[in-house]
Coordinates of C-alpha atoms and ligand atoms in Angstrom, one line a residue:
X1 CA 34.0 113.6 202.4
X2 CA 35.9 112.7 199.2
X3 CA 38.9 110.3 198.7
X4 CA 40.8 113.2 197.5
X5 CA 40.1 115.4 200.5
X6 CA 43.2 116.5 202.5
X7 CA 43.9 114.9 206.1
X8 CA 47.4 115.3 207.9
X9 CA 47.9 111.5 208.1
X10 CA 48.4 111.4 204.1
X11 CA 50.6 114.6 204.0
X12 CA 53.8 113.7 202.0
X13 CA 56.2 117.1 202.1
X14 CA 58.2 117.2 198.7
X15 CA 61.9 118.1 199.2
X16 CA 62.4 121.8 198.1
X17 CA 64.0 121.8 194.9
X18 CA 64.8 124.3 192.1
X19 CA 62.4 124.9 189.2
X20 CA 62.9 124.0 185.6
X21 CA 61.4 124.2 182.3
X22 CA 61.0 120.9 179.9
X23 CA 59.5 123.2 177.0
X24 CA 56.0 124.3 179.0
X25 CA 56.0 122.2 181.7
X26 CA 57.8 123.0 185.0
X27 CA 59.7 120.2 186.6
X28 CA 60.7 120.9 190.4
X29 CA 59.7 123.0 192.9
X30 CA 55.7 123.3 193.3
X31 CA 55.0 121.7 190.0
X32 CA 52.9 118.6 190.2
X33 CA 55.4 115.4 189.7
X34 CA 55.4 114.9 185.8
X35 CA 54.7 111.6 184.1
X36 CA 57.3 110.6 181.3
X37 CA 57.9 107.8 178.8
X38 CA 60.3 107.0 176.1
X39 CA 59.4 105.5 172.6
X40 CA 60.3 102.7 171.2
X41 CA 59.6 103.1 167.3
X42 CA 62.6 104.1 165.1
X43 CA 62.6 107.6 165.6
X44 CA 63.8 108.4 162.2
X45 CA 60.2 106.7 160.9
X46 CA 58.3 110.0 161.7
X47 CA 55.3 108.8 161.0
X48 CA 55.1 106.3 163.5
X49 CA 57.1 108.3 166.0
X50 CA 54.5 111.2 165.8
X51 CA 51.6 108.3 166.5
X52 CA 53.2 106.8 169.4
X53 CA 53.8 110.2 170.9
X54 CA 50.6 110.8 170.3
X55 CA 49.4 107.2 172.0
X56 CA 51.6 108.7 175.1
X57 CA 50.3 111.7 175.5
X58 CA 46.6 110.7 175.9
X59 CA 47.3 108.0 178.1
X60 CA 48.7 111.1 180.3
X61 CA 52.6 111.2 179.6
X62 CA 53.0 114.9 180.3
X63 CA 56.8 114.9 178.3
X64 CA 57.7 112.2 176.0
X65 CA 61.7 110.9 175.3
X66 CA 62.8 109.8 171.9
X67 CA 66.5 108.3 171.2
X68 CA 68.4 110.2 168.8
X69 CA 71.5 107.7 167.7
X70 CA 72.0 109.1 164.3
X71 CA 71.9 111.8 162.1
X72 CA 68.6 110.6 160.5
X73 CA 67.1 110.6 164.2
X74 CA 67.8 114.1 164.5
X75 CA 66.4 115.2 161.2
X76 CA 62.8 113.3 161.8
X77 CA 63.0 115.0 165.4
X78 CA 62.3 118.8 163.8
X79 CA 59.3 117.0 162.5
X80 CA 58.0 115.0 165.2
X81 CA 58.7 117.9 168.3
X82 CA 56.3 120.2 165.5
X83 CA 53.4 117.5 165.1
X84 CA 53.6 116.4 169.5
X85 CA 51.5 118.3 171.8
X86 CA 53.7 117.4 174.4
X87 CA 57.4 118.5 175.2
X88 CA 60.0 116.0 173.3
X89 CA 63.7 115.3 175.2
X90 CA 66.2 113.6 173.2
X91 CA 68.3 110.8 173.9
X92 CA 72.0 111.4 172.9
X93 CA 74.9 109.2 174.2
X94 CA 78.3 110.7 173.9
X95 CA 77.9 112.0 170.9
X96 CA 77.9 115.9 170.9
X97 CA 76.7 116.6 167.3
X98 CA 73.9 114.8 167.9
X99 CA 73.0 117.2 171.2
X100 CA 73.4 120.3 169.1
X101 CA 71.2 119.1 166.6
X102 CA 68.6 117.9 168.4
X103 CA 68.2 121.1 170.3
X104 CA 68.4 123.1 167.2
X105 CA 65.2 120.8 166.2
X106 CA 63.0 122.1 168.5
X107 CA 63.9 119.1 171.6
X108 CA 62.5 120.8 175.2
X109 CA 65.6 118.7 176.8
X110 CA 68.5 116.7 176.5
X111 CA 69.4 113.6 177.8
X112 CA 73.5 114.0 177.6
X113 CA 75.5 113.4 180.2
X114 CA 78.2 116.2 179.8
X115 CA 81.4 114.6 181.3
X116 CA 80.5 111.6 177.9
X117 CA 80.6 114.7 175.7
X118 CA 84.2 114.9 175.2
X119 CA 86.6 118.1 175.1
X120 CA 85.6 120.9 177.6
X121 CA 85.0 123.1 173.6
X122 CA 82.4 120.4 172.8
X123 CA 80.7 120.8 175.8
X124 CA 81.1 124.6 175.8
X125 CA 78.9 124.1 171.9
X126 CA 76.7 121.6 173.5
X127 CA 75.6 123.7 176.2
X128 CA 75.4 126.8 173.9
X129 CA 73.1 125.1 171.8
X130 CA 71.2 124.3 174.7
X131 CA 70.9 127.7 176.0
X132 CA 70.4 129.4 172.3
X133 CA 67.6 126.8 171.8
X134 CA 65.6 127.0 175.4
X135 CA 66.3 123.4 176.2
X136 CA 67.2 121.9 179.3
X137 CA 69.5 119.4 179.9
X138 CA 69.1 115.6 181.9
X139 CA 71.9 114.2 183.3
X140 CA 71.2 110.8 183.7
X141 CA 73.7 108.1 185.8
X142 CA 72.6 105.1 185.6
X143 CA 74.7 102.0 187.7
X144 CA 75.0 99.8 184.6
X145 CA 77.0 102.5 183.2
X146 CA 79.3 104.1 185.5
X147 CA 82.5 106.0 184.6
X148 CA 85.5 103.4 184.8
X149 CA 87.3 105.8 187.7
X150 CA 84.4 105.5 190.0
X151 CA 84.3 102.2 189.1
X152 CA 88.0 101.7 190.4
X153 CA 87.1 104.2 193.1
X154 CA 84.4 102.4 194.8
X155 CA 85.2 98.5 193.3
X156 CA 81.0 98.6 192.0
X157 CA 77.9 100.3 191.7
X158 CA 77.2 102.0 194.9
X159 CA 75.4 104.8 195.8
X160 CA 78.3 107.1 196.6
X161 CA 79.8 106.2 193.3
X162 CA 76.4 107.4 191.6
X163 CA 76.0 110.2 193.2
X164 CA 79.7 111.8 192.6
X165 CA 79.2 110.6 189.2
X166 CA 76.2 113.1 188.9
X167 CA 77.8 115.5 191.0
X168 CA 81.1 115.1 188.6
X169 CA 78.5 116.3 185.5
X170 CA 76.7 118.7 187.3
X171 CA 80.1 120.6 188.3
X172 CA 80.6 120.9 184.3
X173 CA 77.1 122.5 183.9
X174 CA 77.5 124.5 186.9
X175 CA 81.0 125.5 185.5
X176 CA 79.4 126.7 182.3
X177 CA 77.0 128.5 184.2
X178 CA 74.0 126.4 182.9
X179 CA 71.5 125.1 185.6
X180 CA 68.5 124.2 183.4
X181 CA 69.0 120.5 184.6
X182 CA 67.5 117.9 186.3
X183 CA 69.4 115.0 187.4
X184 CA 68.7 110.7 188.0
X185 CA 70.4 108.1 189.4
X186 CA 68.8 105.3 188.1
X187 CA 69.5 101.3 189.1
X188 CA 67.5 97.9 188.6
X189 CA 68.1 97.0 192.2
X190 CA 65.6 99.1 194.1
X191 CA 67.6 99.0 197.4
X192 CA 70.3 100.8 194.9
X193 CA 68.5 103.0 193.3
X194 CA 66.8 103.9 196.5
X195 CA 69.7 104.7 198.7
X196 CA 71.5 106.6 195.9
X197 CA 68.6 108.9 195.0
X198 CA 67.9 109.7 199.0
X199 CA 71.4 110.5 198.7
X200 CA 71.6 112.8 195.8
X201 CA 68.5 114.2 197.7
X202 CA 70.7 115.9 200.4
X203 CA 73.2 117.0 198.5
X204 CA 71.8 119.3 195.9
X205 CA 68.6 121.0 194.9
X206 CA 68.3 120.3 191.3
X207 CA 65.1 118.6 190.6
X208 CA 65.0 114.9 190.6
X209 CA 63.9 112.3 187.8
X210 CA 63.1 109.3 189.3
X211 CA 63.4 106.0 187.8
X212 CA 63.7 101.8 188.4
X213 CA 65.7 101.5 185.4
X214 CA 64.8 97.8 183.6
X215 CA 62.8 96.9 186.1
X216 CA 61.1 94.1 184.0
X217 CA 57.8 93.5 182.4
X218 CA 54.2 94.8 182.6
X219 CA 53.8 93.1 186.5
X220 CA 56.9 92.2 188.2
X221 CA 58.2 96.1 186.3
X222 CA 55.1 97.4 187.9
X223 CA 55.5 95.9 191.4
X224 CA 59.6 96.8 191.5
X225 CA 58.8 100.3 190.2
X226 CA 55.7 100.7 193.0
X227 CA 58.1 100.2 195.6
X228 CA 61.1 101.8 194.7
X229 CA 59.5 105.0 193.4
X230 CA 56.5 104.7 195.6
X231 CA 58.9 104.7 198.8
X232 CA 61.3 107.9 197.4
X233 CA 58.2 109.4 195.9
X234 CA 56.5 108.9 199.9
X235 CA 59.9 111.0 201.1
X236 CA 59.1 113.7 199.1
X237 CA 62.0 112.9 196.7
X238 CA 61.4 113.4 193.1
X239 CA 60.1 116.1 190.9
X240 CA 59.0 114.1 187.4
X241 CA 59.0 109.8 187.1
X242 CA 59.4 107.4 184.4
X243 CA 58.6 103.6 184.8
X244 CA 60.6 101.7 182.8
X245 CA 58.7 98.6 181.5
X246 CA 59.2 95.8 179.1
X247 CA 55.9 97.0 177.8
X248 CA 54.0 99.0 175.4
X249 CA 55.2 102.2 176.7
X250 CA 51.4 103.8 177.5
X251 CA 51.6 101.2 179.9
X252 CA 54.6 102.9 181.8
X253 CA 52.1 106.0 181.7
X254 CA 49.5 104.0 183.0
X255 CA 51.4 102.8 185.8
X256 CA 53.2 106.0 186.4
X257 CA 50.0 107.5 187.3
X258 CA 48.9 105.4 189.4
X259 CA 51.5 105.6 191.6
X260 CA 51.4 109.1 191.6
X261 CA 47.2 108.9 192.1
X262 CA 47.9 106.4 195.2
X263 CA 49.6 108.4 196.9
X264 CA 48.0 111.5 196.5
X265 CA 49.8 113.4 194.6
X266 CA 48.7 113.7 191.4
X267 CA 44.8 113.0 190.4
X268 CA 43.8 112.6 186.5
X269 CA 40.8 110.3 185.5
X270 CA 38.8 107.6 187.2
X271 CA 39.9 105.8 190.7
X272 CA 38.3 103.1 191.1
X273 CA 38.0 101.3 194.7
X274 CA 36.6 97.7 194.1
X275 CA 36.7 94.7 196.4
X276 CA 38.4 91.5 195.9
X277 CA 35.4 89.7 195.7
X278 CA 33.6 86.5 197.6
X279 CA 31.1 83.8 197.5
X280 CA 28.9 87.3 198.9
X281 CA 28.8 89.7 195.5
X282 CA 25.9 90.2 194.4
X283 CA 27.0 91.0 191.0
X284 CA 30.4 90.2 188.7
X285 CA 32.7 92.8 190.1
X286 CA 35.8 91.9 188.3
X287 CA 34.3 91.9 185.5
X288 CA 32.3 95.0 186.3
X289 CA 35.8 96.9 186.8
X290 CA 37.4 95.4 183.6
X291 CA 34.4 97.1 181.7
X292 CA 34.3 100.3 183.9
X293 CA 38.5 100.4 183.3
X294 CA 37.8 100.4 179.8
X295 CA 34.6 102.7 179.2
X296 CA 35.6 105.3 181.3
X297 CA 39.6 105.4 180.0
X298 CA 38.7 108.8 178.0
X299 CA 37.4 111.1 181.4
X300 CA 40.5 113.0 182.5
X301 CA 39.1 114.5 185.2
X302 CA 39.7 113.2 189.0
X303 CA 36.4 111.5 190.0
X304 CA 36.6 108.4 192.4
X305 CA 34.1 105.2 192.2
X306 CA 34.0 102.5 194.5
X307 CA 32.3 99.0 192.8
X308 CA 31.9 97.1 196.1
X309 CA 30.2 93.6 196.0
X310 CA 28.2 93.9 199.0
X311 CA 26.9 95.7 201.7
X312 CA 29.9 94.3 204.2
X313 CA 31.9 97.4 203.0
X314 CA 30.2 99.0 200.5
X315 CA 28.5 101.7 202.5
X316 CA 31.6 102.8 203.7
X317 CA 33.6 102.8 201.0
X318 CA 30.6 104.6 199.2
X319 CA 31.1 107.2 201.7
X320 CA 34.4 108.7 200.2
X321 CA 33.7 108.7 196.9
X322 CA 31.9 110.4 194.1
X323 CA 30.4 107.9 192.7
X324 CA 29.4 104.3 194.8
X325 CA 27.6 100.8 193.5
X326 CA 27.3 98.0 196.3
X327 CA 25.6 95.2 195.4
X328 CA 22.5 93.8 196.9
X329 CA 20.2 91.1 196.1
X330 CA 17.7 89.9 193.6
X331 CA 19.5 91.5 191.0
X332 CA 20.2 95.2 192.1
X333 CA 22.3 97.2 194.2
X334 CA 22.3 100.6 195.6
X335 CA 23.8 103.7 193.8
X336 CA 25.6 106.3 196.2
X337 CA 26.2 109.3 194.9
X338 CA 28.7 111.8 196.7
X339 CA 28.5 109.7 199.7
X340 CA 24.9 108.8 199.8
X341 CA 22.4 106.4 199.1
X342 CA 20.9 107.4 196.1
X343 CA 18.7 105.0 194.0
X344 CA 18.5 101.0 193.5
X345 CA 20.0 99.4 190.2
X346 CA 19.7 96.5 188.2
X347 CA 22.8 94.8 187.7
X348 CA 22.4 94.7 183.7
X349 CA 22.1 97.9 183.2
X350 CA 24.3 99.4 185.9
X351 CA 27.7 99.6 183.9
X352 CA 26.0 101.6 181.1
X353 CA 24.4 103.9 184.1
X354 CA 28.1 104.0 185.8
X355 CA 29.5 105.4 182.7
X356 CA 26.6 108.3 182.0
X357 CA 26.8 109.2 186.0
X358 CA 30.7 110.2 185.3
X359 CA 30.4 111.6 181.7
X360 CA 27.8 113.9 183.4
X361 CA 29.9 114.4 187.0
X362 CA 33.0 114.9 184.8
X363 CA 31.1 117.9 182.7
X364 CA 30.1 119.4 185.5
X365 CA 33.7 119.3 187.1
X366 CA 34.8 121.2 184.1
X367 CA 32.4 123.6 183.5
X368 CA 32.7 124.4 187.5
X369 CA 36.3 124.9 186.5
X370 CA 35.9 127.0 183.7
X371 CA 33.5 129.1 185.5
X372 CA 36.0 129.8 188.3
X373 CA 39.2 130.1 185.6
X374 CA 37.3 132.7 184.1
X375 CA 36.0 134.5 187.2
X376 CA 40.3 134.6 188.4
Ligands
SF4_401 FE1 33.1 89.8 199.6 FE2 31.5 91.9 200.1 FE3 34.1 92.0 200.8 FE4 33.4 92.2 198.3 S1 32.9 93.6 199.9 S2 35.0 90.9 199.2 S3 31.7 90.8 198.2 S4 32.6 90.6 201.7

């Protein structure tokens, strides 16, 4: 038995919604729940933009958003959407020039929210461009910055003011007929951004990016955006996520992933299940983990290891997963290996052995992969 194996108790069943394209990947519908960040160099310095992209990417960020604020923005983007291996959406605020030439650059999707465009002929171009160029569109409310009649309407942020805000801009799409979009209604107070996106949920079926939006730094951002997205994400509401950190972006990967990987519904890399430790470990586990965290960052393939500092619940843990230490005395512990006992360890050499026993598991996940992609 495997952690990843499937058991009704941890079904989650994804609200049905329509498929779109972001460049190659598919947003909505069966697609696995995409990972997104934004960068935070100047986008108009290629160079650096390309490299942080880059950063992104292997850290797992399936599409990668840059803000495009001025002409020079848009210029560097025909550069940096040619070097990134993965799809590039562009920022644009109000500005409908910007739109058109960011998705004659090569972007896989805009961030524009059409009823900020301006007169119903800029929309018409913006859209055109859109559709001549193969890009999607992301129409993104966010409560901070809701139009001033809902604002009158509803006397604050609320959820029924967000969602006819992104019900107003999906009508213009709609209108056009142009339903390559995916829509979010992001807040900073989960409770808000909770109850607004169940909302916006049961009203349409355009896929969903989810988002806490500032929700703070590296831990309290990672907490708020754990439960906010975790709980919607539980529902089966939302199609593609972006945490939003005051932190190095790869870090809103990181913790995008793992929040897909604890609940199931996406699986890339090492899981590691270690204890909290007590006066009973027979070996450093934290700083057993910290090493393991960082040795093992480059496997991509889904492979679970429990580091467990004793025999209290080490067996068991050991049980469902690949790939099991629990520490014993004298200096060793006991390696488990698909569930059971395998061979003892020494403690000073068992990181280094943890590592190899993964690089070799992960191979032959892939080549078993390979074998059966090319026997389809
Ligand atoms: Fe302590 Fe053992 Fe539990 Fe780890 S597994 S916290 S060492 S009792």
């Amino acid at each position: 038995m495997s952690i990843n194996s499937v058991r009704p108790w941890r079904d989650i069943h994804r609200r049905q919604s329509r498929k779109i394209r972001v460049g190659p990947v598919e947003v909505g519908g069966d697609a696995p729940i995409s990972v997104q960040t934004m960068t935070n160099t100047l986008t108009s310095d290629v160079a650096a933009t390309i490299a942080h992209v880059q950063a992104c990417a292997e850290a797992g960020a399936d599409i990668v958003r840059v803000s495009c604020p001025d002409r020079d923005s848009t210029v560097a983007l025909k550069e940096i959407v040619k070097a990134a291996e993965v799809p590039i959406v562009a920022d644009i605020h109000f500005h409908y020039k910007r739109a058109i030439e960011a998705a004659e650059a090569g972007a896989a999707c805009l961030r524009i929210n059409p009823g900020n465009i301006g007169s119903a002929e800029r929309v018409r171009e913006v859209i055109k461009a859109a559709r001549d160029h193969g890009c999607s569109i992301r129409i993104g409310v966010n409560a901070g910055s809701l139009e001033k009649h809902l604002l009158e309407k509803y006397g604050e942020p609320c959820p029924d003011a967000m969602v006819e805000s992104g019900l107003e801009h999906m009508r213009i799409l709609q209108d056009n007929d142009f339903h390559e979009f995916k829509i979010s209604v992001k807040a900073s107070d989960v409770f808000l951004a909770a109850a607004a996106y169940q909302q916006l949920a049961e009203t349409c079926d355009a896929p969903i990016h989810l988002g806490i939006t500032e929700a703070g730094g590296l831990l309290s951002g990672t907490v708020k955006s754990a439960i906010g997205l975790g709980n919607l994400l539980w529902m089966g509401i939302g199609d593609t996520i972006r945490v939003s950190l005051s932190a190095d972006p790869v870090e809103e990967v990181k913790v995008g992933y793992e929040i897909l990987k604890s609940l199931g519904l996406r699986h890339r890399g090492v899981t590691i299940i270690s204890c909290p430790t007590c006066a009973r470990q027979g070996f450093d586990v934290i700083r057993t983990v910290q090493e393991l965290e960082e040795r093992l960052v480059h496997i991509h393939t889904p492979i679970s290891v429990s580091i467990i500092g004793c025999v209290v619940n080490g067996p068991g843990e050991a049980l469902m997963t690949d790939i099991g230490f629990t520490g014993g005395g004298a200096g060793s512990g006991m390696v488990y290996l698909a569930g059971k006992q395998d061979h003892k360890m020494d403690n000073a050499g068992m990181v280094d052995h943890i590592v190899e026993l993964v690089e070799k598991r992960a191979a032959e996940i892939e080549a078993a992969n390979a074998a059966s992609q090319a026997a389809e």
